[in-house]
Amino acid sequence: MVRVYPIYRYLAPSNHSDGFRSTMKVQVAELHAPTNVIQSPEMILTCHSIQSTHPYGIFYGENPLNSSFTLLLLEITLVIVIIQILRFLLKPLKQPRIVAEIIGGIIIGPSVLGHNKKFFSCMFPDNTQYVLRNIGIMGFMYFVFVIGVKMDLSLVKKAGKKEMYIAFAGMVFPLIIVVLAAMIMRQSMDKDLAKFASIGAISSSMAITSFPCIYTILEELNLLSSEVGRMSLSTSMICDAIGLNAFYAFEAAKQGETKPMAALWYLISLAVLVAFCVIFVGRGMQWIVDHTPEGDPVDQGYVVAILLLVLVMGFLTDFFGVAIATGPMMLGLVIPDGPPLGSTLVARCETLIFELLMPIAFIFIGITTDVYSMTAAGWVHLSPLFALALIGYFSKLLVTAMAAVFVNVPLRESFTMSFILSLRGQVEILLYLHWMDKVIIGQPGFSLLILLTAAVTGTCTALISILYDPTKPYMVNKRRTIQHTSPENEVRIVLCMHDLESVNGLIKLVEVSNPTVTSPFSIFALHLIELVGRAAPLFIDHEEQKLPSKYGSSEAILGALKLYQESQNAYLNLRTFTAVSPKKTMFQDICKLALECKATLVILPFHKEHWDIGGAEIVLAGVRSVNSNVLAHAPCSVGILFDKGNFQRAVPAISTENSVHHHFVLLFLGGADAREALVFADRMAGNRSISLTVIRFLSYNFNGDNEMEKKLDDGLVTWFWVKNEKNDRVVYREVVVRDGDETIAAIQAMNSESYDLWIVGRKHGINPVLLEGLTKWSVNQELGVIGDYLTSGDLGSSASVLVMQQQVMRSNVGTTPCSLGIFPCNLC
């Protein structure tokens, strides 16, 4: 007979902020029955067997699920797999991660799979539930901590009047409306929900806008750098500041229902926590930042200490009776965002929190959610809470939209913003747990609110995706190309750089592009920094704003650009910017700057490090997606420079007719991109230090030619040749090929170490016969088939490569340029 040591548990209400019931445990005499239950009007005593920790194994006839540890591993694995499958299935519907997590938790809980009593008792015995619930609460604590680290409270100070008005209206008016509705329905509510403090808590949570939820969903939708996204983040921070004050006021009132002095002690405890974080913890964090060498990550010991401090803050808030998420959030807020401390913390713990701890948290949410308890409670019991929730959601949606329209936000963007500010998520779920703990709602009410959270967030996210396209502003109808810019007009170029290594090559490209007094260049230099360790993107105009000291890498880049401007002051105007944003949305900053400054060309670096030894090639993660998105959405022409460093030799300030220092070659395969490349190369040919060779590829017997494209190509090539016929530094040749193999053979035959730069059009309008058989071997699609070959080790060329793409008129693709594109003009 197996010896079983049961535990008697006394189930009673508790003031713990985790929403669980406390237990009194007493070891009793040895029993032979695995479970005995004794019920009385005062208490329920339950006797359970303790599961073995480590079984011998299935081959010894033991059930592995009898082991608490093995069962815990199975539960975690199951919920993570379910959530990942749901994320995959819901992705086409534009659903955020939080919806998949809620549904995944509900599936394994008593509402779906757990409704089978045998499954639930086998998978979720009481001791395993206890562990899951506590780990889940820790997951929520670390979640709000990480989001707190990313938050920049200075955004509240920088927010404009529009954000202030929208935040105030979107918070105050829904709060008043819900309170009034609750007072009207007060007679139909149960006694706990009908209390004034409970009504206030419900009303404030319905009106509040949760920054952590909004940030995570905007990040998934790639809207952080969009205009609506930036406004929504600033507005949500202001709403949080207003809403949290209301929440703590009602929480104090709730504490004072039994003892009036309890409310005072609650507020004192809250003030002590805030003072402790700001005065002591904040100074300690700043000391860590000051003692970390520039460019280095924070020492691992500090990171571990801060992560332990999260648990300490959670303990203190629970100890004082404050909502348990308050302490970790306060701690996150006093940690300086961005590098070095904020970015190090986020980089080292974000994946663990989001991919492991949060799924465990939603196991706990799924276990607590039971739709069958709603049926048992009945509609009469739940209808007041349901009505308050709907009134809160719809009032916030409508009031926010009306406020946005009132401050002159376009109607479509106003409703998009109202949907964003109506999103629900992790913070709201924590509040619902807190209400259960305070006996404001029970399990039926909690289940109702969880279902409403998933429904509202899923619906709003889908509508946001339908209503708002962040790339729509970049669809311009005016031609912004080098080809359609008169040689006497100013050329506006957006120069993008990720690091100091790319600056020299880009500056050299601008120099050889032949800016003159009659046709000067306006350069808008944009330093791109990946957003890590903070939530809100930054866009800094250095003429108006000072660069934060934490981004010291920009200083060297800006210094190099200013030195070049001073040496070329007569015909070059330079303006510098810095954008700090996620790689996924970095293209929006580039396109927005190009649109606002009316640029005709954006030049991007192709970030690939190349070694001849072994032929190793490494492409920096995320940079290719930036380039591809700019090519797809730019409101002007785009050039991508693959810099191998060999054409960065200095050009004398005074050059004679015969002092050629650089040899460039243009491969003209036809099409709009090739025409753009030819006109840009023609500008370079005006520099007396440049010799240019133009090779035009034609198909044998004109097979595969597009008649219109051929006519445009012939007209532009004729114009180019007539203009440069007497220029000894310009050579023009034609090559006839039958397929892609002959095209590659011709390029290999003309390859020469004397070449410093290859120039080629990307892809639009190229005769497919010239590329026949080559497309399947292309790796870097943003360079085009020929551009990719020129940069590869197969050619063995040491010359840099410039790939050009003419502006894509997305609103009217295929429109014929004015004058059939034969001559560069500025009439379109």
JSON list of N, CA and C in Angstrom, two decimals, residues 701-757:
[
{"chain": "A", "resi": 701, "resn": "ASN", "atom": "N", "xyz": [17.98, 40.21, -82.83]},
{"chain": "A", "resi": 701, "resn": "ASN", "atom": "CA", "xyz": [16.77, 40.39, -83.65]},
{"chain": "A", "resi": 701, "resn": "ASN", "atom": "C", "xyz": [15.64, 41.07, -82.86]},
{"chain": "A", "resi": 702, "resn": "PHE", "atom": "N", "xyz": [16.01, 41.81, -81.81]},
{"chain": "A", "resi": 702, "resn": "PHE", "atom": "CA", "xyz": [15.06, 42.57, -80.99]},
{"chain": "A", "resi": 702, "resn": "PHE", "atom": "C", "xyz": [13.99, 41.67, -80.35]},
{"chain": "A", "resi": 703, "resn": "ASN", "atom": "N", "xyz": [14.39, 40.43, -80.06]},
{"chain": "A", "resi": 703, "resn": "ASN", "atom": "CA", "xyz": [13.45, 39.49, -79.43]},
{"chain": "A", "resi": 703, "resn": "ASN", "atom": "C", "xyz": [13.07, 39.99, -78.03]},
{"chain": "A", "resi": 704, "resn": "GLY", "atom": "N", "xyz": [11.77, 39.95, -77.71]},
{"chain": "A", "resi": 704, "resn": "GLY", "atom": "CA", "xyz": [11.31, 40.30, -76.38]},
{"chain": "A", "resi": 704, "resn": "GLY", "atom": "C", "xyz": [11.21, 41.78, -76.08]},
{"chain": "A", "resi": 705, "resn": "ASP", "atom": "N", "xyz": [11.54, 42.64, -77.05]},
{"chain": "A", "resi": 705, "resn": "ASP", "atom": "CA", "xyz": [11.50, 44.08, -76.81]},
{"chain": "A", "resi": 705, "resn": "ASP", "atom": "C", "xyz": [10.08, 44.58, -76.64]},
{"chain": "A", "resi": 706, "resn": "ASN", "atom": "N", "xyz": [9.89, 45.47, -75.68]},
{"chain": "A", "resi": 706, "resn": "ASN", "atom": "CA", "xyz": [8.64, 46.20, -75.55]},
{"chain": "A", "resi": 706, "resn": "ASN", "atom": "C", "xyz": [8.76, 47.46, -76.40]},
{"chain": "A", "resi": 707, "resn": "GLU", "atom": "N", "xyz": [7.82, 47.62, -77.33]},
{"chain": "A", "resi": 707, "resn": "GLU", "atom": "CA", "xyz": [7.94, 48.69, -78.32]},
{"chain": "A", "resi": 707, "resn": "GLU", "atom": "C", "xyz": [8.03, 50.07, -77.66]},
{"chain": "A", "resi": 708, "resn": "MET", "atom": "N", "xyz": [7.19, 50.31, -76.66]},
{"chain": "A", "resi": 708, "resn": "MET", "atom": "CA", "xyz": [7.20, 51.61, -76.01]},
{"chain": "A", "resi": 708, "resn": "MET", "atom": "C", "xyz": [8.50, 51.83, -75.24]},
{"chain": "A", "resi": 709, "resn": "GLU", "atom": "N", "xyz": [8.93, 50.82, -74.46]},
{"chain": "A", "resi": 709, "resn": "GLU", "atom": "CA", "xyz": [10.18, 50.94, -73.71]},
{"chain": "A", "resi": 709, "resn": "GLU", "atom": "C", "xyz": [11.36, 51.14, -74.66]},
{"chain": "A", "resi": 710, "resn": "LYS", "atom": "N", "xyz": [11.35, 50.43, -75.77]},
{"chain": "A", "resi": 710, "resn": "LYS", "atom": "CA", "xyz": [12.44, 50.55, -76.75]},
{"chain": "A", "resi": 710, "resn": "LYS", "atom": "C", "xyz": [12.49, 51.97, -77.31]},
{"chain": "A", "resi": 711, "resn": "LYS", "atom": "N", "xyz": [11.32, 52.55, -77.58]},
{"chain": "A", "resi": 711, "resn": "LYS", "atom": "CA", "xyz": [11.27, 53.91, -78.12]},
{"chain": "A", "resi": 711, "resn": "LYS", "atom": "C", "xyz": [11.81, 54.92, -77.10]},
{"chain": "A", "resi": 712, "resn": "LEU", "atom": "N", "xyz": [11.43, 54.74, -75.82]},
{"chain": "A", "resi": 712, "resn": "LEU", "atom": "CA", "xyz": [11.92, 55.63, -74.78]},
{"chain": "A", "resi": 712, "resn": "LEU", "atom": "C", "xyz": [13.43, 55.49, -74.61]},
{"chain": "A", "resi": 713, "resn": "ASP", "atom": "N", "xyz": [13.91, 54.24, -74.64]},
{"chain": "A", "resi": 713, "resn": "ASP", "atom": "CA", "xyz": [15.36, 54.02, -74.51]},
{"chain": "A", "resi": 713, "resn": "ASP", "atom": "C", "xyz": [16.12, 54.65, -75.66]},
{"chain": "A", "resi": 714, "resn": "ASP", "atom": "N", "xyz": [15.64, 54.45, -76.89]},
{"chain": "A", "resi": 714, "resn": "ASP", "atom": "CA", "xyz": [16.33, 55.00, -78.07]},
{"chain": "A", "resi": 714, "resn": "ASP", "atom": "C", "xyz": [16.41, 56.52, -77.99]},
{"chain": "A", "resi": 715, "resn": "GLY", "atom": "N", "xyz": [15.31, 57.14, -77.58]},
{"chain": "A", "resi": 715, "resn": "GLY", "atom": "CA", "xyz": [15.30, 58.59, -77.52]},
{"chain": "A", "resi": 715, "resn": "GLY", "atom": "C", "xyz": [16.29, 59.13, -76.50]},
{"chain": "A", "resi": 716, "resn": "LEU", "atom": "N", "xyz": [16.36, 58.50, -75.33]},
{"chain": "A", "resi": 716, "resn": "LEU", "atom": "CA", "xyz": [17.26, 59.00, -74.28]},
{"chain": "A", "resi": 716, "resn": "LEU", "atom": "C", "xyz": [18.72, 58.71, -74.63]},
{"chain": "A", "resi": 717, "resn": "VAL", "atom": "N", "xyz": [18.99, 57.53, -75.20]},
{"chain": "A", "resi": 717, "resn": "VAL", "atom": "CA", "xyz": [20.37, 57.20, -75.57]},
{"chain": "A", "resi": 717, "resn": "VAL", "atom": "C", "xyz": [20.85, 58.14, -76.67]},
{"chain": "A", "resi": 718, "resn": "THR", "atom": "N", "xyz": [19.97, 58.47, -77.61]},
{"chain": "A", "resi": 718, "resn": "THR", "atom": "CA", "xyz": [20.34, 59.41, -78.67]},
{"chain": "A", "resi": 718, "resn": "THR", "atom": "C", "xyz": [20.68, 60.78, -78.09]},
{"chain": "A", "resi": 719, "resn": "TRP", "atom": "N", "xyz": [19.83, 61.24, -77.16]},
{"chain": "A", "resi": 719, "resn": "TRP", "atom": "CA", "xyz": [20.11, 62.52, -76.49]},
{"chain": "A", "resi": 719, "resn": "TRP", "atom": "C", "xyz": [21.45, 62.48, -75.78]},
{"chain": "A", "resi": 720, "resn": "PHE", "atom": "N", "xyz": [21.74, 61.40, -75.07]},
{"chain": "A", "resi": 720, "resn": "PHE", "atom": "CA", "xyz": [22.99, 61.28, -74.33]},
{"chain": "A", "resi": 720, "resn": "PHE", "atom": "C", "xyz": [24.19, 61.31, -75.27]},
{"chain": "A", "resi": 721, "resn": "TRP", "atom": "N", "xyz": [24.09, 60.55, -76.37]},
{"chain": "A", "resi": 721, "resn": "TRP", "atom": "CA", "xyz": [25.24, 60.46, -77.26]},
{"chain": "A", "resi": 721, "resn": "TRP", "atom": "C", "xyz": [25.51, 61.78, -77.97]},
{"chain": "A", "resi": 722, "resn": "VAL", "atom": "N", "xyz": [24.43, 62.47, -78.39]},
{"chain": "A", "resi": 722, "resn": "VAL", "atom": "CA", "xyz": [24.60, 63.76, -79.04]},
{"chain": "A", "resi": 722, "resn": "VAL", "atom": "C", "xyz": [25.26, 64.75, -78.09]},
{"chain": "A", "resi": 723, "resn": "LYS", "atom": "N", "xyz": [24.88, 64.71, -76.84]},
{"chain": "A", "resi": 723, "resn": "LYS", "atom": "CA", "xyz": [25.44, 65.64, -75.85]},
{"chain": "A", "resi": 723, "resn": "LYS", "atom": "C", "xyz": [26.91, 65.36, -75.58]},
{"chain": "A", "resi": 724, "resn": "ASN", "atom": "N", "xyz": [27.32, 64.07, -75.56]},
{"chain": "A", "resi": 724, "resn": "ASN", "atom": "CA", "xyz": [28.68, 63.70, -75.15]},
{"chain": "A", "resi": 724, "resn": "ASN", "atom": "C", "xyz": [29.55, 63.21, -76.31]},
{"chain": "A", "resi": 725, "resn": "GLU", "atom": "N", "xyz": [29.12, 63.49, -77.54]},
{"chain": "A", "resi": 725, "resn": "GLU", "atom": "CA", "xyz": [29.86, 62.97, -78.70]},
{"chain": "A", "resi": 725, "resn": "GLU", "atom": "C", "xyz": [31.29, 63.47, -78.74]},
{"chain": "A", "resi": 726, "resn": "LYS", "atom": "N", "xyz": [31.52, 64.70, -78.33]},
{"chain": "A", "resi": 726, "resn": "LYS", "atom": "CA", "xyz": [32.86, 65.28, -78.38]},
{"chain": "A", "resi": 726, "resn": "LYS", "atom": "C", "xyz": [33.60, 65.17, -77.05]},
{"chain": "A", "resi": 727, "resn": "ASN", "atom": "N", "xyz": [33.04, 64.46, -76.12]},
{"chain": "A", "resi": 727, "resn": "ASN", "atom": "CA", "xyz": [33.66, 64.30, -74.80]},
{"chain": "A", "resi": 727, "resn": "ASN", "atom": "C", "xyz": [34.55, 63.06, -74.84]},
{"chain": "A", "resi": 728, "resn": "ASP", "atom": "N", "xyz": [35.86, 63.27, -74.78]},
{"chain": "A", "resi": 728, "resn": "ASP", "atom": "CA", "xyz": [36.81, 62.16, -74.87]},
{"chain": "A", "resi": 728, "resn": "ASP", "atom": "C", "xyz": [36.73, 61.22, -73.67]},
{"chain": "A", "resi": 729, "resn": "ARG", "atom": "N", "xyz": [36.14, 61.69, -72.57]},
{"chain": "A", "resi": 729, "resn": "ARG", "atom": "CA", "xyz": [36.07, 60.85, -71.36]},
{"chain": "A", "resi": 729, "resn": "ARG", "atom": "C", "xyz": [34.83, 59.95, -71.34]},
{"chain": "A", "resi": 730, "resn": "VAL", "atom": "N", "xyz": [34.03, 60.04, -72.38]},
{"chain": "A", "resi": 730, "resn": "VAL", "atom": "CA", "xyz": [32.81, 59.24, -72.47]},
{"chain": "A", "resi": 730, "resn": "VAL", "atom": "C", "xyz": [32.91, 58.29, -73.66]},
{"chain": "A", "resi": 731, "resn": "VAL", "atom": "N", "xyz": [32.66, 57.00, -73.38]},
{"chain": "A", "resi": 731, "resn": "VAL", "atom": "CA", "xyz": [32.70, 55.97, -74.43]},
{"chain": "A", "resi": 731, "resn": "VAL", "atom": "C", "xyz": [31.34, 55.27, -74.44]},
{"chain": "A", "resi": 732, "resn": "TYR", "atom": "N", "xyz": [30.81, 55.04, -75.67]},
{"chain": "A", "resi": 732, "resn": "TYR", "atom": "CA", "xyz": [29.52, 54.36, -75.80]},
{"chain": "A", "resi": 732, "resn": "TYR", "atom": "C", "xyz": [29.70, 53.13, -76.69]},
{"chain": "A", "resi": 733, "resn": "ARG", "atom": "N", "xyz": [29.17, 51.99, -76.22]},
{"chain": "A", "resi": 733, "resn": "ARG", "atom": "CA", "xyz": [29.24, 50.75, -76.98]},
{"chain": "A", "resi": 733, "resn": "ARG", "atom": "C", "xyz": [27.89, 50.04, -76.91]},
{"chain": "A", "resi": 734, "resn": "GLU", "atom": "N", "xyz": [27.67, 49.15, -77.88]},
{"chain": "A", "resi": 734, "resn": "GLU", "atom": "CA", "xyz": [26.47, 48.31, -77.88]},
{"chain": "A", "resi": 734, "resn": "GLU", "atom": "C", "xyz": [26.87, 46.85, -77.99]},
{"chain": "A", "resi": 735, "resn": "VAL", "atom": "N", "xyz": [26.16, 46.00, -77.25]},
{"chain": "A", "resi": 735, "resn": "VAL", "atom": "CA", "xyz": [26.43, 44.57, -77.24]},
{"chain": "A", "resi": 735, "resn": "VAL", "atom": "C", "xyz": [25.12, 43.84, -77.52]},
{"chain": "A", "resi": 736, "resn": "VAL", "atom": "N", "xyz": [25.15, 42.90, -78.46]},
{"chain": "A", "resi": 736, "resn": "VAL", "atom": "CA", "xyz": [23.97, 42.12, -78.81]},
{"chain": "A", "resi": 736, "resn": "VAL", "atom": "C", "xyz": [24.11, 40.72, -78.19]},
{"chain": "A", "resi": 737, "resn": "VAL", "atom": "N", "xyz": [23.09, 40.31, -77.44]},
{"chain": "A", "resi": 737, "resn": "VAL", "atom": "CA", "xyz": [23.13, 39.01, -76.76]},
{"chain": "A", "resi": 737, "resn": "VAL", "atom": "C", "xyz": [21.83, 38.25, -77.04]},
{"chain": "A", "resi": 738, "resn": "ARG", "atom": "N", "xyz": [21.87, 36.94, -76.85]},
{"chain": "A", "resi": 738, "resn": "ARG", "atom": "CA", "xyz": [20.72, 36.08, -77.11]},
{"chain": "A", "resi": 738, "resn": "ARG", "atom": "C", "xyz": [19.98, 35.67, -75.83]},
{"chain": "A", "resi": 739, "resn": "ASP", "atom": "N", "xyz": [20.70, 35.62, -74.69]},
{"chain": "A", "resi": 739, "resn": "ASP", "atom": "CA", "xyz": [20.08, 35.19, -73.44]},
{"chain": "A", "resi": 739, "resn": "ASP", "atom": "C", "xyz": [20.90, 35.69, -72.26]},
{"chain": "A", "resi": 740, "resn": "GLY", "atom": "N", "xyz": [20.53, 35.25, -71.05]},
{"chain": "A", "resi": 740, "resn": "GLY", "atom": "CA", "xyz": [21.22, 35.70, -69.85]},
{"chain": "A", "resi": 740, "resn": "GLY", "atom": "C", "xyz": [22.66, 35.25, -69.79]},
{"chain": "A", "resi": 741, "resn": "ASP", "atom": "N", "xyz": [22.95, 34.05, -70.29]},
{"chain": "A", "resi": 741, "resn": "ASP", "atom": "CA", "xyz": [24.33, 33.56, -70.26]},
{"chain": "A", "resi": 741, "resn": "ASP", "atom": "C", "xyz": [25.25, 34.46, -71.06]},
{"chain": "A", "resi": 742, "resn": "GLU", "atom": "N", "xyz": [24.79, 34.91, -72.23]},
{"chain": "A", "resi": 742, "resn": "GLU", "atom": "CA", "xyz": [25.63, 35.79, -73.03]},
{"chain": "A", "resi": 742, "resn": "GLU", "atom": "C", "xyz": [25.76, 37.17, -72.39]},
{"chain": "A", "resi": 743, "resn": "THR", "atom": "N", "xyz": [24.71, 37.59, -71.66]},
{"chain": "A", "resi": 743, "resn": "THR", "atom": "CA", "xyz": [24.81, 38.86, -70.94]},
{"chain": "A", "resi": 743, "resn": "THR", "atom": "C", "xyz": [25.91, 38.79, -69.88]},
{"chain": "A", "resi": 744, "resn": "ILE", "atom": "N", "xyz": [25.92, 37.70, -69.11]},
{"chain": "A", "resi": 744, "resn": "ILE", "atom": "CA", "xyz": [26.95, 37.53, -68.08]},
{"chain": "A", "resi": 744, "resn": "ILE", "atom": "C", "xyz": [28.32, 37.41, -68.72]},
{"chain": "A", "resi": 745, "resn": "ALA", "atom": "N", "xyz": [28.42, 36.68, -69.83]},
{"chain": "A", "resi": 745, "resn": "ALA", "atom": "CA", "xyz": [29.71, 36.52, -70.52]},
{"chain": "A", "resi": 745, "resn": "ALA", "atom": "C", "xyz": [30.23, 37.87, -70.99]},
{"chain": "A", "resi": 746, "resn": "ALA", "atom": "N", "xyz": [29.35, 38.74, -71.49]},
{"chain": "A", "resi": 746, "resn": "ALA", "atom": "CA", "xyz": [29.77, 40.06, -71.95]},
{"chain": "A", "resi": 746, "resn": "ALA", "atom": "C", "xyz": [30.27, 40.91, -70.79]},
{"chain": "A", "resi": 747, "resn": "ILE", "atom": "N", "xyz": [29.58, 40.82, -69.64]},
{"chain": "A", "resi": 747, "resn": "ILE", "atom": "CA", "xyz": [30.01, 41.59, -68.46]},
{"chain": "A", "resi": 747, "resn": "ILE", "atom": "C", "xyz": [31.37, 41.10, -67.98]},
{"chain": "A", "resi": 748, "resn": "GLN", "atom": "N", "xyz": [31.55, 39.78, -67.96]},
{"chain": "A", "resi": 748, "resn": "GLN", "atom": "CA", "xyz": [32.84, 39.23, -67.54]},
{"chain": "A", "resi": 748, "resn": "GLN", "atom": "C", "xyz": [33.96, 39.65, -68.48]},
{"chain": "A", "resi": 749, "resn": "ALA", "atom": "N", "xyz": [33.67, 39.72, -69.77]},
{"chain": "A", "resi": 749, "resn": "ALA", "atom": "CA", "xyz": [34.70, 40.09, -70.74]},
{"chain": "A", "resi": 749, "resn": "ALA", "atom": "C", "xyz": [35.14, 41.54, -70.57]},
{"chain": "A", "resi": 750, "resn": "MET", "atom": "N", "xyz": [34.23, 42.40, -70.17]},
{"chain": "A", "resi": 750, "resn": "MET", "atom": "CA", "xyz": [34.60, 43.82, -70.03]},
{"chain": "A", "resi": 750, "resn": "MET", "atom": "C", "xyz": [35.08, 44.16, -68.62]},
{"chain": "A", "resi": 751, "resn": "ASN", "atom": "N", "xyz": [35.06, 43.18, -67.69]},
{"chain": "A", "resi": 751, "resn": "ASN", "atom": "CA", "xyz": [35.50, 43.44, -66.33]},
{"chain": "A", "resi": 751, "resn": "ASN", "atom": "C", "xyz": [36.96, 43.85, -66.31]},
{"chain": "A", "resi": 752, "resn": "SER", "atom": "N", "xyz": [37.22, 44.92, -65.61]},
{"chain": "A", "resi": 752, "resn": "SER", "atom": "CA", "xyz": [38.59, 45.44, -65.57]},
{"chain": "A", "resi": 752, "resn": "SER", "atom": "C", "xyz": [38.87, 46.01, -64.19]},
{"chain": "A", "resi": 753, "resn": "GLU", "atom": "N", "xyz": [40.09, 45.84, -63.73]},
{"chain": "A", "resi": 753, "resn": "GLU", "atom": "CA", "xyz": [40.50, 46.39, -62.44]},
{"chain": "A", "resi": 753, "resn": "GLU", "atom": "C", "xyz": [40.54, 47.91, -62.45]},
{"chain": "A", "resi": 754, "resn": "SER", "atom": "N", "xyz": [40.52, 48.50, -63.65]},
{"chain": "A", "resi": 754, "resn": "SER", "atom": "CA", "xyz": [40.56, 49.97, -63.72]},
{"chain": "A", "resi": 754, "resn": "SER", "atom": "C", "xyz": [39.22, 50.59, -63.37]},
{"chain": "A", "resi": 755, "resn": "TYR", "atom": "N", "xyz": [38.15, 49.80, -63.36]},
{"chain": "A", "resi": 755, "resn": "TYR", "atom": "CA", "xyz": [36.84, 50.34, -63.04]},
{"chain": "A", "resi": 755, "resn": "TYR", "atom": "C", "xyz": [36.73, 50.56, -61.53]},
{"chain": "A", "resi": 756, "resn": "ASP", "atom": "N", "xyz": [36.16, 51.69, -61.18]},
{"chain": "A", "resi": 756, "resn": "ASP", "atom": "CA", "xyz": [35.93, 52.02, -59.77]},
{"chain": "A", "resi": 756, "resn": "ASP", "atom": "C", "xyz": [34.47, 51.88, -59.37]},
{"chain": "A", "resi": 757, "resn": "LEU", "atom": "N", "xyz": [33.56, 51.99, -60.33]},
{"chain": "A", "resi": 757, "resn": "LEU", "atom": "CA", "xyz": [32.14, 51.95, -60.00]},
{"chain": "A", "resi": 757, "resn": "LEU", "atom": "C", "xyz": [31.33, 51.42, -61.17]}
]
